[in-house]
Short mmCIF file of C-alpha atoms in Angstrom, two decimals:
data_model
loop_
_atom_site.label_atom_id
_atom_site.label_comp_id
_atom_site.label_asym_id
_atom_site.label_seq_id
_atom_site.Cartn_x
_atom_site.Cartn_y
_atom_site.Cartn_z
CA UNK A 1 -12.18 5.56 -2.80
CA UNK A 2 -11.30 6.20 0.74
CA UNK A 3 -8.15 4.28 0.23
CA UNK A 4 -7.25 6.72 -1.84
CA UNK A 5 -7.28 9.40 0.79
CA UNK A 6 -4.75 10.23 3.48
CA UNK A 7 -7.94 9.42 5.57
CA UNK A 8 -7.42 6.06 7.07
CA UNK A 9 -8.96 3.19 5.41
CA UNK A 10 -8.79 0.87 8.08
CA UNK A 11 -11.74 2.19 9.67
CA UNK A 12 -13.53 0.85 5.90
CA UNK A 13 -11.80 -2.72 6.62
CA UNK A 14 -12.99 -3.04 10.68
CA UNK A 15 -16.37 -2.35 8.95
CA UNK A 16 -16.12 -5.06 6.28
CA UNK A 17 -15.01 -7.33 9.06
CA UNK A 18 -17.88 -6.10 10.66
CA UNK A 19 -20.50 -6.31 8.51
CA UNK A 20 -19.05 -9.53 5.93
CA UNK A 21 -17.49 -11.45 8.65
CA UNK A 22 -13.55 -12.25 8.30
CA UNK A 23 -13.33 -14.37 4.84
CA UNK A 24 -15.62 -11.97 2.88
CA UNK A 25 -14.13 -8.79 4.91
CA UNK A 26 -10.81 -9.56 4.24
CA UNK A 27 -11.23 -10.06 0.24
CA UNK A 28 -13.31 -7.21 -0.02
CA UNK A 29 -10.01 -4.94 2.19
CA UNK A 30 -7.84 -6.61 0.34
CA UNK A 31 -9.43 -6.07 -2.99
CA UNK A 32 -9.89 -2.18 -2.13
CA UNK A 33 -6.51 -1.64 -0.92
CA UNK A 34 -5.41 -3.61 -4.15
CA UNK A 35 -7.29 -1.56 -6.59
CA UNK A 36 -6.27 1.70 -4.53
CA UNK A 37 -2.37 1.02 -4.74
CA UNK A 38 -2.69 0.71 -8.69
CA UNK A 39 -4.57 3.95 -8.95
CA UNK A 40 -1.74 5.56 -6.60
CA UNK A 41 0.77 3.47 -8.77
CA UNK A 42 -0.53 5.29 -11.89
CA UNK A 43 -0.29 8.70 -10.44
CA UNK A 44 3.24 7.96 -9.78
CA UNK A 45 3.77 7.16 -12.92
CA UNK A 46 2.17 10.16 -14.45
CA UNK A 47 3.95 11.81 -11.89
CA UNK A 48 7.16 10.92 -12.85
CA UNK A 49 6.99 12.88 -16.30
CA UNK A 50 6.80 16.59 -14.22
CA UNK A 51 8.80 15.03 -10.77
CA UNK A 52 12.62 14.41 -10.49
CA UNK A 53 12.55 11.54 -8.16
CA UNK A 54 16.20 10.76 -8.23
CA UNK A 55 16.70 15.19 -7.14
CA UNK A 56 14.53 14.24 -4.02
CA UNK A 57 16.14 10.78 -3.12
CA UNK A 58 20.07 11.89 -3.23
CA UNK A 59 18.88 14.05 0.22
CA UNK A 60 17.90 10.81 1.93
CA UNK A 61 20.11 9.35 4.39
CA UNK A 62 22.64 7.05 2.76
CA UNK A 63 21.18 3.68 4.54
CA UNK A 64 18.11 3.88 3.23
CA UNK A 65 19.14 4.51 -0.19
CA UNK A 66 20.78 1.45 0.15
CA UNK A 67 16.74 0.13 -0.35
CA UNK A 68 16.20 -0.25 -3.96
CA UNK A 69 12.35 0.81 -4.79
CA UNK A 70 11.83 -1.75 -7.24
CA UNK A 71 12.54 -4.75 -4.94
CA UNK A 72 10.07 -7.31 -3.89
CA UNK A 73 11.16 -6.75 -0.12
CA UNK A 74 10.55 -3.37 -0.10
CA UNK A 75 7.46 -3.34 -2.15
CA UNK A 76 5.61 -5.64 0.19
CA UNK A 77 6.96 -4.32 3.79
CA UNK A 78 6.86 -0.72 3.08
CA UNK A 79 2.82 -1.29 3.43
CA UNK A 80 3.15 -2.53 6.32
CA UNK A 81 4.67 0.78 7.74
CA UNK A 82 0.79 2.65 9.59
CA UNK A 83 -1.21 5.28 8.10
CA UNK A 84 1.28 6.85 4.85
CA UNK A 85 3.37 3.07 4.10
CA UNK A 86 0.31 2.16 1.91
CA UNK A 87 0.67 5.84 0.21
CA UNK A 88 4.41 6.03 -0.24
CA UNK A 89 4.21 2.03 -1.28
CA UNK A 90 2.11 2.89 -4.30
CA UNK A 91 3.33 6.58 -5.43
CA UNK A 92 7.04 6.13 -4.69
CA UNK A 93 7.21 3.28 -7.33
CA UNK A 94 5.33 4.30 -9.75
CA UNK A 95 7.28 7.25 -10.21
CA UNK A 96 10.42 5.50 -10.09
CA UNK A 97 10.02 3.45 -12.79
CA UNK A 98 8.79 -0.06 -11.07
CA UNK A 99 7.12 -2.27 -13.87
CA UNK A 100 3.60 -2.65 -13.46
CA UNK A 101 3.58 -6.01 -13.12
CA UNK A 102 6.33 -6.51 -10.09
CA UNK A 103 4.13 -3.78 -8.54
CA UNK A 104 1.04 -5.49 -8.75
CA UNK A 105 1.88 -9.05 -7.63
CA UNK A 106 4.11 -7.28 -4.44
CA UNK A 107 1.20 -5.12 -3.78
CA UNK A 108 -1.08 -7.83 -3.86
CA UNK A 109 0.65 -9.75 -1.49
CA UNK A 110 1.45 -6.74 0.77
CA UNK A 111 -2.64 -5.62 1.14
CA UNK A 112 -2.74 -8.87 2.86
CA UNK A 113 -1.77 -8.97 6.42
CA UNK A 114 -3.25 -5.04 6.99
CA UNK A 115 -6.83 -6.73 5.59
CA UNK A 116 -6.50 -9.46 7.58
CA UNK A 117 -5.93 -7.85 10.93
CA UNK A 118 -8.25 -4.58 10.47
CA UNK A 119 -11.03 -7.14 9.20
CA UNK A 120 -10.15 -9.43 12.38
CA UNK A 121 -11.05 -6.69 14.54
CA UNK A 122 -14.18 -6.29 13.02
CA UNK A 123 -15.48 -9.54 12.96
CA UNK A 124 -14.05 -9.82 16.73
CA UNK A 125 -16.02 -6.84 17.96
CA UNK A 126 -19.04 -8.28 16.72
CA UNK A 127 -18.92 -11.78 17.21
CA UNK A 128 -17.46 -10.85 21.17
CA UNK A 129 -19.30 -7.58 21.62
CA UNK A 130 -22.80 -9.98 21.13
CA UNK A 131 -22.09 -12.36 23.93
#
């Protein structure tokens, strides 16, 4: 739920980390983040029947419309941009038109490093805070 927030969710993944050690910490972030990106995703999409996306994205600078939303590239490094990369990953897709299915596998992948390094700290803090 909190991923679904502008709140950050990392604090949630240093927790899992925490509290479920890296394996379990990281599949649990990753899960969470997974599951919050296709919720987003679907908002897009619902979005896009009231939003003009294309009205918005002709006032963007001309390089990065050069960036097509629906490829794989951009669907898995635009989460790794902090705090609103997640956000903008999951909305910005949805209500352009990405197929559900790119979106998940790309997403899926992109959850990945994010879990791996918030849950990292986690563990880390407690296994090195305890010595």
């Amino acid at each position: 739920v909190l991923a679904m927030t502008p709140f950050p969710a990392d604090l949630m993944a240093i927790a899992n980390g925490a509290v479920y050690g890296l394996l379990l910490g990281t599949l649990l972030s990753c899960l969470g983040w997974w599951f919050a990106a296709l919720l987003q995703y679907a908002l897009g999409r619902r979005a896009r029947k009231d939003f003009d996306l294309a009205a918005h994205t002709d006032r963007m600078p001309e390089w990065l419309q050069q960036f097509p939303v629906e490829h794989p590239l951009y669907l898995i490094c635009v989460r790794q941009v902090p705090w609103l990369g997640m956000h903008i990953g999951s909305f910005v897709p949805g209500a352009a038109g990405v197929t559900l299915r790119r979106f998940a596998w790309c997403s899926a992948i992109g959850v990945v490093p994010g879990s791996l390094l918030m849950t990292a700290i986690g563990a880390g803090i407690v296994h090195f805070g305890g010595a």
